[in-house]
Short mmCIF file of N, CA and C in Angstrom, two decimals:
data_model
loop_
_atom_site.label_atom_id
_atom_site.label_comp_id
_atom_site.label_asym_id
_atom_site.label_seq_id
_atom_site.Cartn_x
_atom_site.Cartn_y
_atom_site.Cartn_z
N UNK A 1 49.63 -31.05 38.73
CA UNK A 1 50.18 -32.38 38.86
C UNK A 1 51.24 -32.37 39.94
N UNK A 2 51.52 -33.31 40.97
CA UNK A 2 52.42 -33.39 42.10
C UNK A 2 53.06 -34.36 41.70
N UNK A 3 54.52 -34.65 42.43
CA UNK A 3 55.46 -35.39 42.57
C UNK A 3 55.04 -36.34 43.70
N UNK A 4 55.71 -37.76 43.33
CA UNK A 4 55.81 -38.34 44.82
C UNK A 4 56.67 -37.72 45.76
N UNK A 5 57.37 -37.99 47.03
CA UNK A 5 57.81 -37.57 48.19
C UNK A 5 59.21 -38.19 47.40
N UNK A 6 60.39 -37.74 47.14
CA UNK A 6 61.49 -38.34 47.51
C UNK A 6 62.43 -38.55 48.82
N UNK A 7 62.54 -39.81 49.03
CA UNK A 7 63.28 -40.19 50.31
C UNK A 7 64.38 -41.03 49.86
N UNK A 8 65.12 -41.05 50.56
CA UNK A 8 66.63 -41.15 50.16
C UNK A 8 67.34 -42.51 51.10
N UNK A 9 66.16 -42.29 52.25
CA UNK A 9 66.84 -43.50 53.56
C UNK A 9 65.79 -44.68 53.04
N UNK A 10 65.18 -44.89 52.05
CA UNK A 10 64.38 -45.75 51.06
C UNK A 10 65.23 -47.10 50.86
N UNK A 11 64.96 -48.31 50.96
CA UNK A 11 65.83 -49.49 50.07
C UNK A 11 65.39 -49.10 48.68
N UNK A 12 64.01 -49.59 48.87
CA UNK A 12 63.03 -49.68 47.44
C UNK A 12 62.97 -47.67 47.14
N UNK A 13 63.18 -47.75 45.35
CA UNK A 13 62.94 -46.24 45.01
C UNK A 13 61.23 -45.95 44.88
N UNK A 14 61.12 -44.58 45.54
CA UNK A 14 59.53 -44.44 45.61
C UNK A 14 59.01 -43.10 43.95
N UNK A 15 59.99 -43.58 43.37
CA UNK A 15 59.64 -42.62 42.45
C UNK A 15 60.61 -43.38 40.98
N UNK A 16 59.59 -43.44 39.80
CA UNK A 16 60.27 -44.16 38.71
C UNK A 16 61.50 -43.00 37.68
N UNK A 17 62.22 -43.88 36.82
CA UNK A 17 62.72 -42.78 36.00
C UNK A 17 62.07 -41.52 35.06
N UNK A 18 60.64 -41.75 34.91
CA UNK A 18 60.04 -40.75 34.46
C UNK A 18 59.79 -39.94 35.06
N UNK A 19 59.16 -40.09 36.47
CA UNK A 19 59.12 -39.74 37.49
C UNK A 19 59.84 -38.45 37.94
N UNK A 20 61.52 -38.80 37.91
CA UNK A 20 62.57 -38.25 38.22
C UNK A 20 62.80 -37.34 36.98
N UNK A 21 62.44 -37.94 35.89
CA UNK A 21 63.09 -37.35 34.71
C UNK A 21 62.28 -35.34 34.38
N UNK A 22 60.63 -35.66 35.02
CA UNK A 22 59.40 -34.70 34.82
C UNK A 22 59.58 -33.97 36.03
N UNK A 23 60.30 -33.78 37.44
CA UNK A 23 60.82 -33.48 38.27
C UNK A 23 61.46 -32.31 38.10
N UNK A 24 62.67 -33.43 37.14
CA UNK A 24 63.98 -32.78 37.05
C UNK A 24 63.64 -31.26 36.05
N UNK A 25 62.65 -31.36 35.02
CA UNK A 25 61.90 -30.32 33.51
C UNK A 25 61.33 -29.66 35.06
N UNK A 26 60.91 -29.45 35.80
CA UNK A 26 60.28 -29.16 36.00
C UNK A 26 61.18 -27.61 36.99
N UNK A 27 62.19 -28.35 37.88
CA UNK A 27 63.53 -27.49 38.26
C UNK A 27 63.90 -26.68 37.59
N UNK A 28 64.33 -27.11 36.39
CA UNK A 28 64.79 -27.01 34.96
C UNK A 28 63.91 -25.32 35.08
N UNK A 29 62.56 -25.83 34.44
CA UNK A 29 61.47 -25.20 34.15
C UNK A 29 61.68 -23.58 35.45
N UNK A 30 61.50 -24.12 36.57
CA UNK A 30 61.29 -22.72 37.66
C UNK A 30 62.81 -21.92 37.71
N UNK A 31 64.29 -22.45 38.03
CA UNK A 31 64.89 -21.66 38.08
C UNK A 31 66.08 -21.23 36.58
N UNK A 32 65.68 -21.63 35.98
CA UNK A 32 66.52 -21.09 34.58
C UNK A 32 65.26 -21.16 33.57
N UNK A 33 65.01 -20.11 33.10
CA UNK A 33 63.96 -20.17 31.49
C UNK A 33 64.58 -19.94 30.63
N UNK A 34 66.02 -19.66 30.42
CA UNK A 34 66.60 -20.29 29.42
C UNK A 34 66.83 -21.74 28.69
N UNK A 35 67.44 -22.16 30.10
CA UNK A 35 67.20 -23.94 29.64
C UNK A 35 65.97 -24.45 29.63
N UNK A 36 65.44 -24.09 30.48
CA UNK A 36 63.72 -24.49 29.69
C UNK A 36 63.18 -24.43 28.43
N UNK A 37 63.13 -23.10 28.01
CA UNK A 37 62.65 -23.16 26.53
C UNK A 37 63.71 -23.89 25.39
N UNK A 38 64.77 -24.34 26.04
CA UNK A 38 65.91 -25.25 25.43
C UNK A 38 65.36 -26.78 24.84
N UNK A 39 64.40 -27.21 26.36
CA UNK A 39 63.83 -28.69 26.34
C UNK A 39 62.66 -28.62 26.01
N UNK A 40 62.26 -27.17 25.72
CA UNK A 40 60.63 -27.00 25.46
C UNK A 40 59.30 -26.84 26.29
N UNK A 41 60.26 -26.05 28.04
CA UNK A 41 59.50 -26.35 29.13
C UNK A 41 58.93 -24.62 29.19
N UNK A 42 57.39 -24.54 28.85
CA UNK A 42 57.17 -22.98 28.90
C UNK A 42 57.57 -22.52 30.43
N UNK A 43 57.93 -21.20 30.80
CA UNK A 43 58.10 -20.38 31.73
C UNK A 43 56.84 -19.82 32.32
N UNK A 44 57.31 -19.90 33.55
CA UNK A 44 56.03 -19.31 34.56
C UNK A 44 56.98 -17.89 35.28
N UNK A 45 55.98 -17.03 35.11
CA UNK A 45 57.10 -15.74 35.75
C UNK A 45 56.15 -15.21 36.86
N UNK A 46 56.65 -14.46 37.95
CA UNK A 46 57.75 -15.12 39.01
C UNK A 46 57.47 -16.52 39.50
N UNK A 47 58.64 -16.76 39.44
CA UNK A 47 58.33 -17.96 40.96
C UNK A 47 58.56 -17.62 41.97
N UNK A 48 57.68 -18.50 42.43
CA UNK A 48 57.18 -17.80 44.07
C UNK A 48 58.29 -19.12 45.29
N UNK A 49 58.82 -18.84 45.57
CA UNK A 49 59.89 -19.50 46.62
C UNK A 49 59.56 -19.39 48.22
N UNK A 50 59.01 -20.26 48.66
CA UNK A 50 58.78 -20.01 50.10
C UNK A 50 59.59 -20.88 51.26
N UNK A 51 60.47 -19.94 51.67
CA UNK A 51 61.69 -21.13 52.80
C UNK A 51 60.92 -21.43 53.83
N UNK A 52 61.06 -22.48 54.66
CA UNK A 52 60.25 -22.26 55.77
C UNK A 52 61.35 -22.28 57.14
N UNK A 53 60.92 -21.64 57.69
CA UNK A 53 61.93 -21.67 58.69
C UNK A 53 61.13 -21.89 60.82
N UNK A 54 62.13 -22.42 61.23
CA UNK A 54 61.55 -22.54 62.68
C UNK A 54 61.65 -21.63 63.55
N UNK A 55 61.65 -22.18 64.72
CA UNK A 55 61.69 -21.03 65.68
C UNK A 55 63.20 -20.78 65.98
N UNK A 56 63.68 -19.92 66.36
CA UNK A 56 65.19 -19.48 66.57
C UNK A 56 65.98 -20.44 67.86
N UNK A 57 66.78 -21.10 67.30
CA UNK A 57 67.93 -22.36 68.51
C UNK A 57 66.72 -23.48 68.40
N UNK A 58 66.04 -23.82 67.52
CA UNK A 58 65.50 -24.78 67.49
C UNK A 58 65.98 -25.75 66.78
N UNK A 59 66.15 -26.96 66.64
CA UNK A 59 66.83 -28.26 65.64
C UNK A 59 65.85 -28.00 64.26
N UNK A 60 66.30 -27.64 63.33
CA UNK A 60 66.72 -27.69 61.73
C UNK A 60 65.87 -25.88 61.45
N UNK A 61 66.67 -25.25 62.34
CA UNK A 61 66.36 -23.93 62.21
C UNK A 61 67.41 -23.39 61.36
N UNK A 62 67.01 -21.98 60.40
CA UNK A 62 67.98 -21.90 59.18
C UNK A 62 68.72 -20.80 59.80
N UNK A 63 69.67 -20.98 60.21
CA UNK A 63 70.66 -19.78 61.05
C UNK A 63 71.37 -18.74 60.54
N UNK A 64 71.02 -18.81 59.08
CA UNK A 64 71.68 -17.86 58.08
C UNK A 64 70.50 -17.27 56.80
N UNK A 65 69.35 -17.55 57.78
CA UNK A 65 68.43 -17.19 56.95
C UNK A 65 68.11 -15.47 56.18
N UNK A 66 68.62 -14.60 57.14
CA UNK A 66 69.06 -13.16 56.11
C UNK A 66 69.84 -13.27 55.21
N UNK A 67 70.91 -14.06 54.93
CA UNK A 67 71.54 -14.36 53.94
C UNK A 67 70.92 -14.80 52.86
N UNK A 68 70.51 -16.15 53.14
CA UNK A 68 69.87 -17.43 51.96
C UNK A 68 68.80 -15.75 50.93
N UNK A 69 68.19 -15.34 52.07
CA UNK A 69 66.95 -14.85 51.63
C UNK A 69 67.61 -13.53 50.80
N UNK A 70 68.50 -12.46 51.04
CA UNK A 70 68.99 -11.69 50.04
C UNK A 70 69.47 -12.31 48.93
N UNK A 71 70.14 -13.27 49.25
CA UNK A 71 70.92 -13.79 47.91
C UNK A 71 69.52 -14.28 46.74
N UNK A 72 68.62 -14.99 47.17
CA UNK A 72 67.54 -15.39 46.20
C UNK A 72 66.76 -14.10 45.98
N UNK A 73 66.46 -12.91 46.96
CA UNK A 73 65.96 -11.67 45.98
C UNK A 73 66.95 -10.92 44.92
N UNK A 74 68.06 -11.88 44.90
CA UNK A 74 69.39 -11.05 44.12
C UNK A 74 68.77 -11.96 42.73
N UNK A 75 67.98 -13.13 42.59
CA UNK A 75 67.63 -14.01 41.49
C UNK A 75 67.05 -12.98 40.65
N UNK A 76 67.05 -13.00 39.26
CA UNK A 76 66.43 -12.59 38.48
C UNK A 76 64.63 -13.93 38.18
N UNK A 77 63.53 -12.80 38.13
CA UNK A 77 62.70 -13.76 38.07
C UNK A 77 62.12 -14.88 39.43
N UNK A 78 62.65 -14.93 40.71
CA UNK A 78 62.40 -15.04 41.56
C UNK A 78 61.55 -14.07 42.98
N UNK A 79 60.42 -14.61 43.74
CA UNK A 79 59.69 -13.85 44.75
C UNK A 79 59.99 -14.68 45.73
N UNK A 80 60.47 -14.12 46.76
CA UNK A 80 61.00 -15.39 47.97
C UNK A 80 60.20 -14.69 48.89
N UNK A 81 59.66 -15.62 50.17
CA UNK A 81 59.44 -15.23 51.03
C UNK A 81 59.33 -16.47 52.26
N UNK A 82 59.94 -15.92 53.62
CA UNK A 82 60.48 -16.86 54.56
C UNK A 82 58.76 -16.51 55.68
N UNK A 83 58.64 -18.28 56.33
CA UNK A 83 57.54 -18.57 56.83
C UNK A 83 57.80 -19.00 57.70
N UNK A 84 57.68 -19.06 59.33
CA UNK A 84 57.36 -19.54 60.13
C UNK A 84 55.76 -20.57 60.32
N UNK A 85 55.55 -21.56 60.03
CA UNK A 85 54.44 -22.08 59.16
C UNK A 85 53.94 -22.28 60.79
N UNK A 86 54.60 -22.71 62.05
CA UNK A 86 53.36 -22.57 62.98
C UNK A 86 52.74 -21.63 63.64
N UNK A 87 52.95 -20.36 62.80
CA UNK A 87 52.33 -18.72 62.89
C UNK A 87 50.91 -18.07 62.30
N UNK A 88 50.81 -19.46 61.16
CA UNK A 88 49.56 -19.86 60.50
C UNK A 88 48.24 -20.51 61.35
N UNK A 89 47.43 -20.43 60.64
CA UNK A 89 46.05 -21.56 61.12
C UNK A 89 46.68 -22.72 59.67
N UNK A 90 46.08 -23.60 59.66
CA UNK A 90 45.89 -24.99 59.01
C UNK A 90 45.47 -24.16 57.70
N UNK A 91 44.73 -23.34 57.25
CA UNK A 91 44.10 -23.36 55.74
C UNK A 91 45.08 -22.05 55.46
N UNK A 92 45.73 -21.45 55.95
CA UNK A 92 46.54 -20.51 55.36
C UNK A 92 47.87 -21.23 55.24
N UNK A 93 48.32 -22.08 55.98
CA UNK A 93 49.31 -23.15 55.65
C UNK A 93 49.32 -23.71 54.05
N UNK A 94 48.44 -24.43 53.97
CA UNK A 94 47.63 -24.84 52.96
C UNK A 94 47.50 -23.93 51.60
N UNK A 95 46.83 -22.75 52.24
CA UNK A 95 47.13 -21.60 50.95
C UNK A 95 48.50 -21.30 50.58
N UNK A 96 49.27 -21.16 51.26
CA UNK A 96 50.32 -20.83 51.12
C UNK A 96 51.59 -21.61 50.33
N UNK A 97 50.89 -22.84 50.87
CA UNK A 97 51.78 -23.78 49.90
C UNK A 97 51.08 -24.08 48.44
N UNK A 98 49.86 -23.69 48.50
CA UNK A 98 49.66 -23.81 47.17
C UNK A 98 50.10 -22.93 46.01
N UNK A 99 50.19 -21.66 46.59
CA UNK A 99 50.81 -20.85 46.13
C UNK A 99 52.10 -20.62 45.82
N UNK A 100 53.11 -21.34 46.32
CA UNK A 100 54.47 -21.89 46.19
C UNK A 100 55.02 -22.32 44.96
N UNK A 101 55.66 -22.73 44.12
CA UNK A 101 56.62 -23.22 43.12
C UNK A 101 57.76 -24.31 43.60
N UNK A 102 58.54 -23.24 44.30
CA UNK A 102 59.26 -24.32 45.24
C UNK A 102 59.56 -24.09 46.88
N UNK A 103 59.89 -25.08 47.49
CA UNK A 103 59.76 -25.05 49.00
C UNK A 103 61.27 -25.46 49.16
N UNK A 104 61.94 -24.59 50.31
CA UNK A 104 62.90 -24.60 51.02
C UNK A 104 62.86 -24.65 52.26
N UNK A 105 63.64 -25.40 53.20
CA UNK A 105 63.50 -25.78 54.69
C UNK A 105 64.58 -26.45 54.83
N UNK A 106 64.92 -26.85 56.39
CA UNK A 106 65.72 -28.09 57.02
C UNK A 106 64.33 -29.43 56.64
N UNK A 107 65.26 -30.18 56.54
CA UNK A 107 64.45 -31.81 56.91
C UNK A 107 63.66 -31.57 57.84
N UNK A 108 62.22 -32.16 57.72
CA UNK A 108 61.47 -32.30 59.23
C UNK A 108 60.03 -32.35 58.65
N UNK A 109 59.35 -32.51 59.70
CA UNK A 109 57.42 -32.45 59.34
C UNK A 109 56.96 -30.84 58.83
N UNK A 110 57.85 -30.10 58.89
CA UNK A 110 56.83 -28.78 58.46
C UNK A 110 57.25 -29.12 56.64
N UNK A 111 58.10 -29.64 55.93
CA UNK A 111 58.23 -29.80 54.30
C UNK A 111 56.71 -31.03 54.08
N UNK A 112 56.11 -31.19 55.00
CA UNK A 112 55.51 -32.39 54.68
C UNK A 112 54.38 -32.14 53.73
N UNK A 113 54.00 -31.17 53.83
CA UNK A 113 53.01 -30.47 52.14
C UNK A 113 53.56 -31.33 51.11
#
């Protein structure tokens, strides 16, 4: 099951309070399984975390990306791994995000999965 897109520069909201609410279980759900099994949300072990990152001095490139990326293999229960997504063909893109849990990036067209 997928989420709508949340956008924020929106008048009208593109996503209802249930919406937000099955979202939110769902956060809940990937990075704490304590509070999950709290609300009754079973655990999936590992989650798989994929940042995506650009090309280096490029606009919404992650400039501290050795950092971000030790600190989340420091997660208990977390598998991270950082992507340059136009290093891919189109169906390994694709695979890759399917394989995902959650996605990290700057704003831009490569989060557009």
């Amino acid at each position: 099951r997928g989420f709508p897109s949340f956008r924020y520069d929106l008048h009208a909201p593109q996503a209802t309070v249930r919406e937000v609410g099955f979202f939110r279980a769902e956060l809940v759900g990937a990075l704490d399984p304590v509070q999950a099994s709290a609300i009754g949300h079973r655990s999936r072990a590992p989650v798989q975390v994929l940042v995506i990152q650009r090309q280096p001095e490029q606009a919404r490139w992650i400039s501290n990306l050795g950092r971000l990326m030790r600190a989340l293999r420091q997660v208990p229960g977390i598998v991270s791994r950082a992507q340059r997504m136009e290093s891919l063909p189109l169906l390994g893109q694709f695979a890759l995000m399917a394989a995902s849990d959650v996605l990290v990036g700057a704003h831009g067209a490569g989060l557009a999965w």
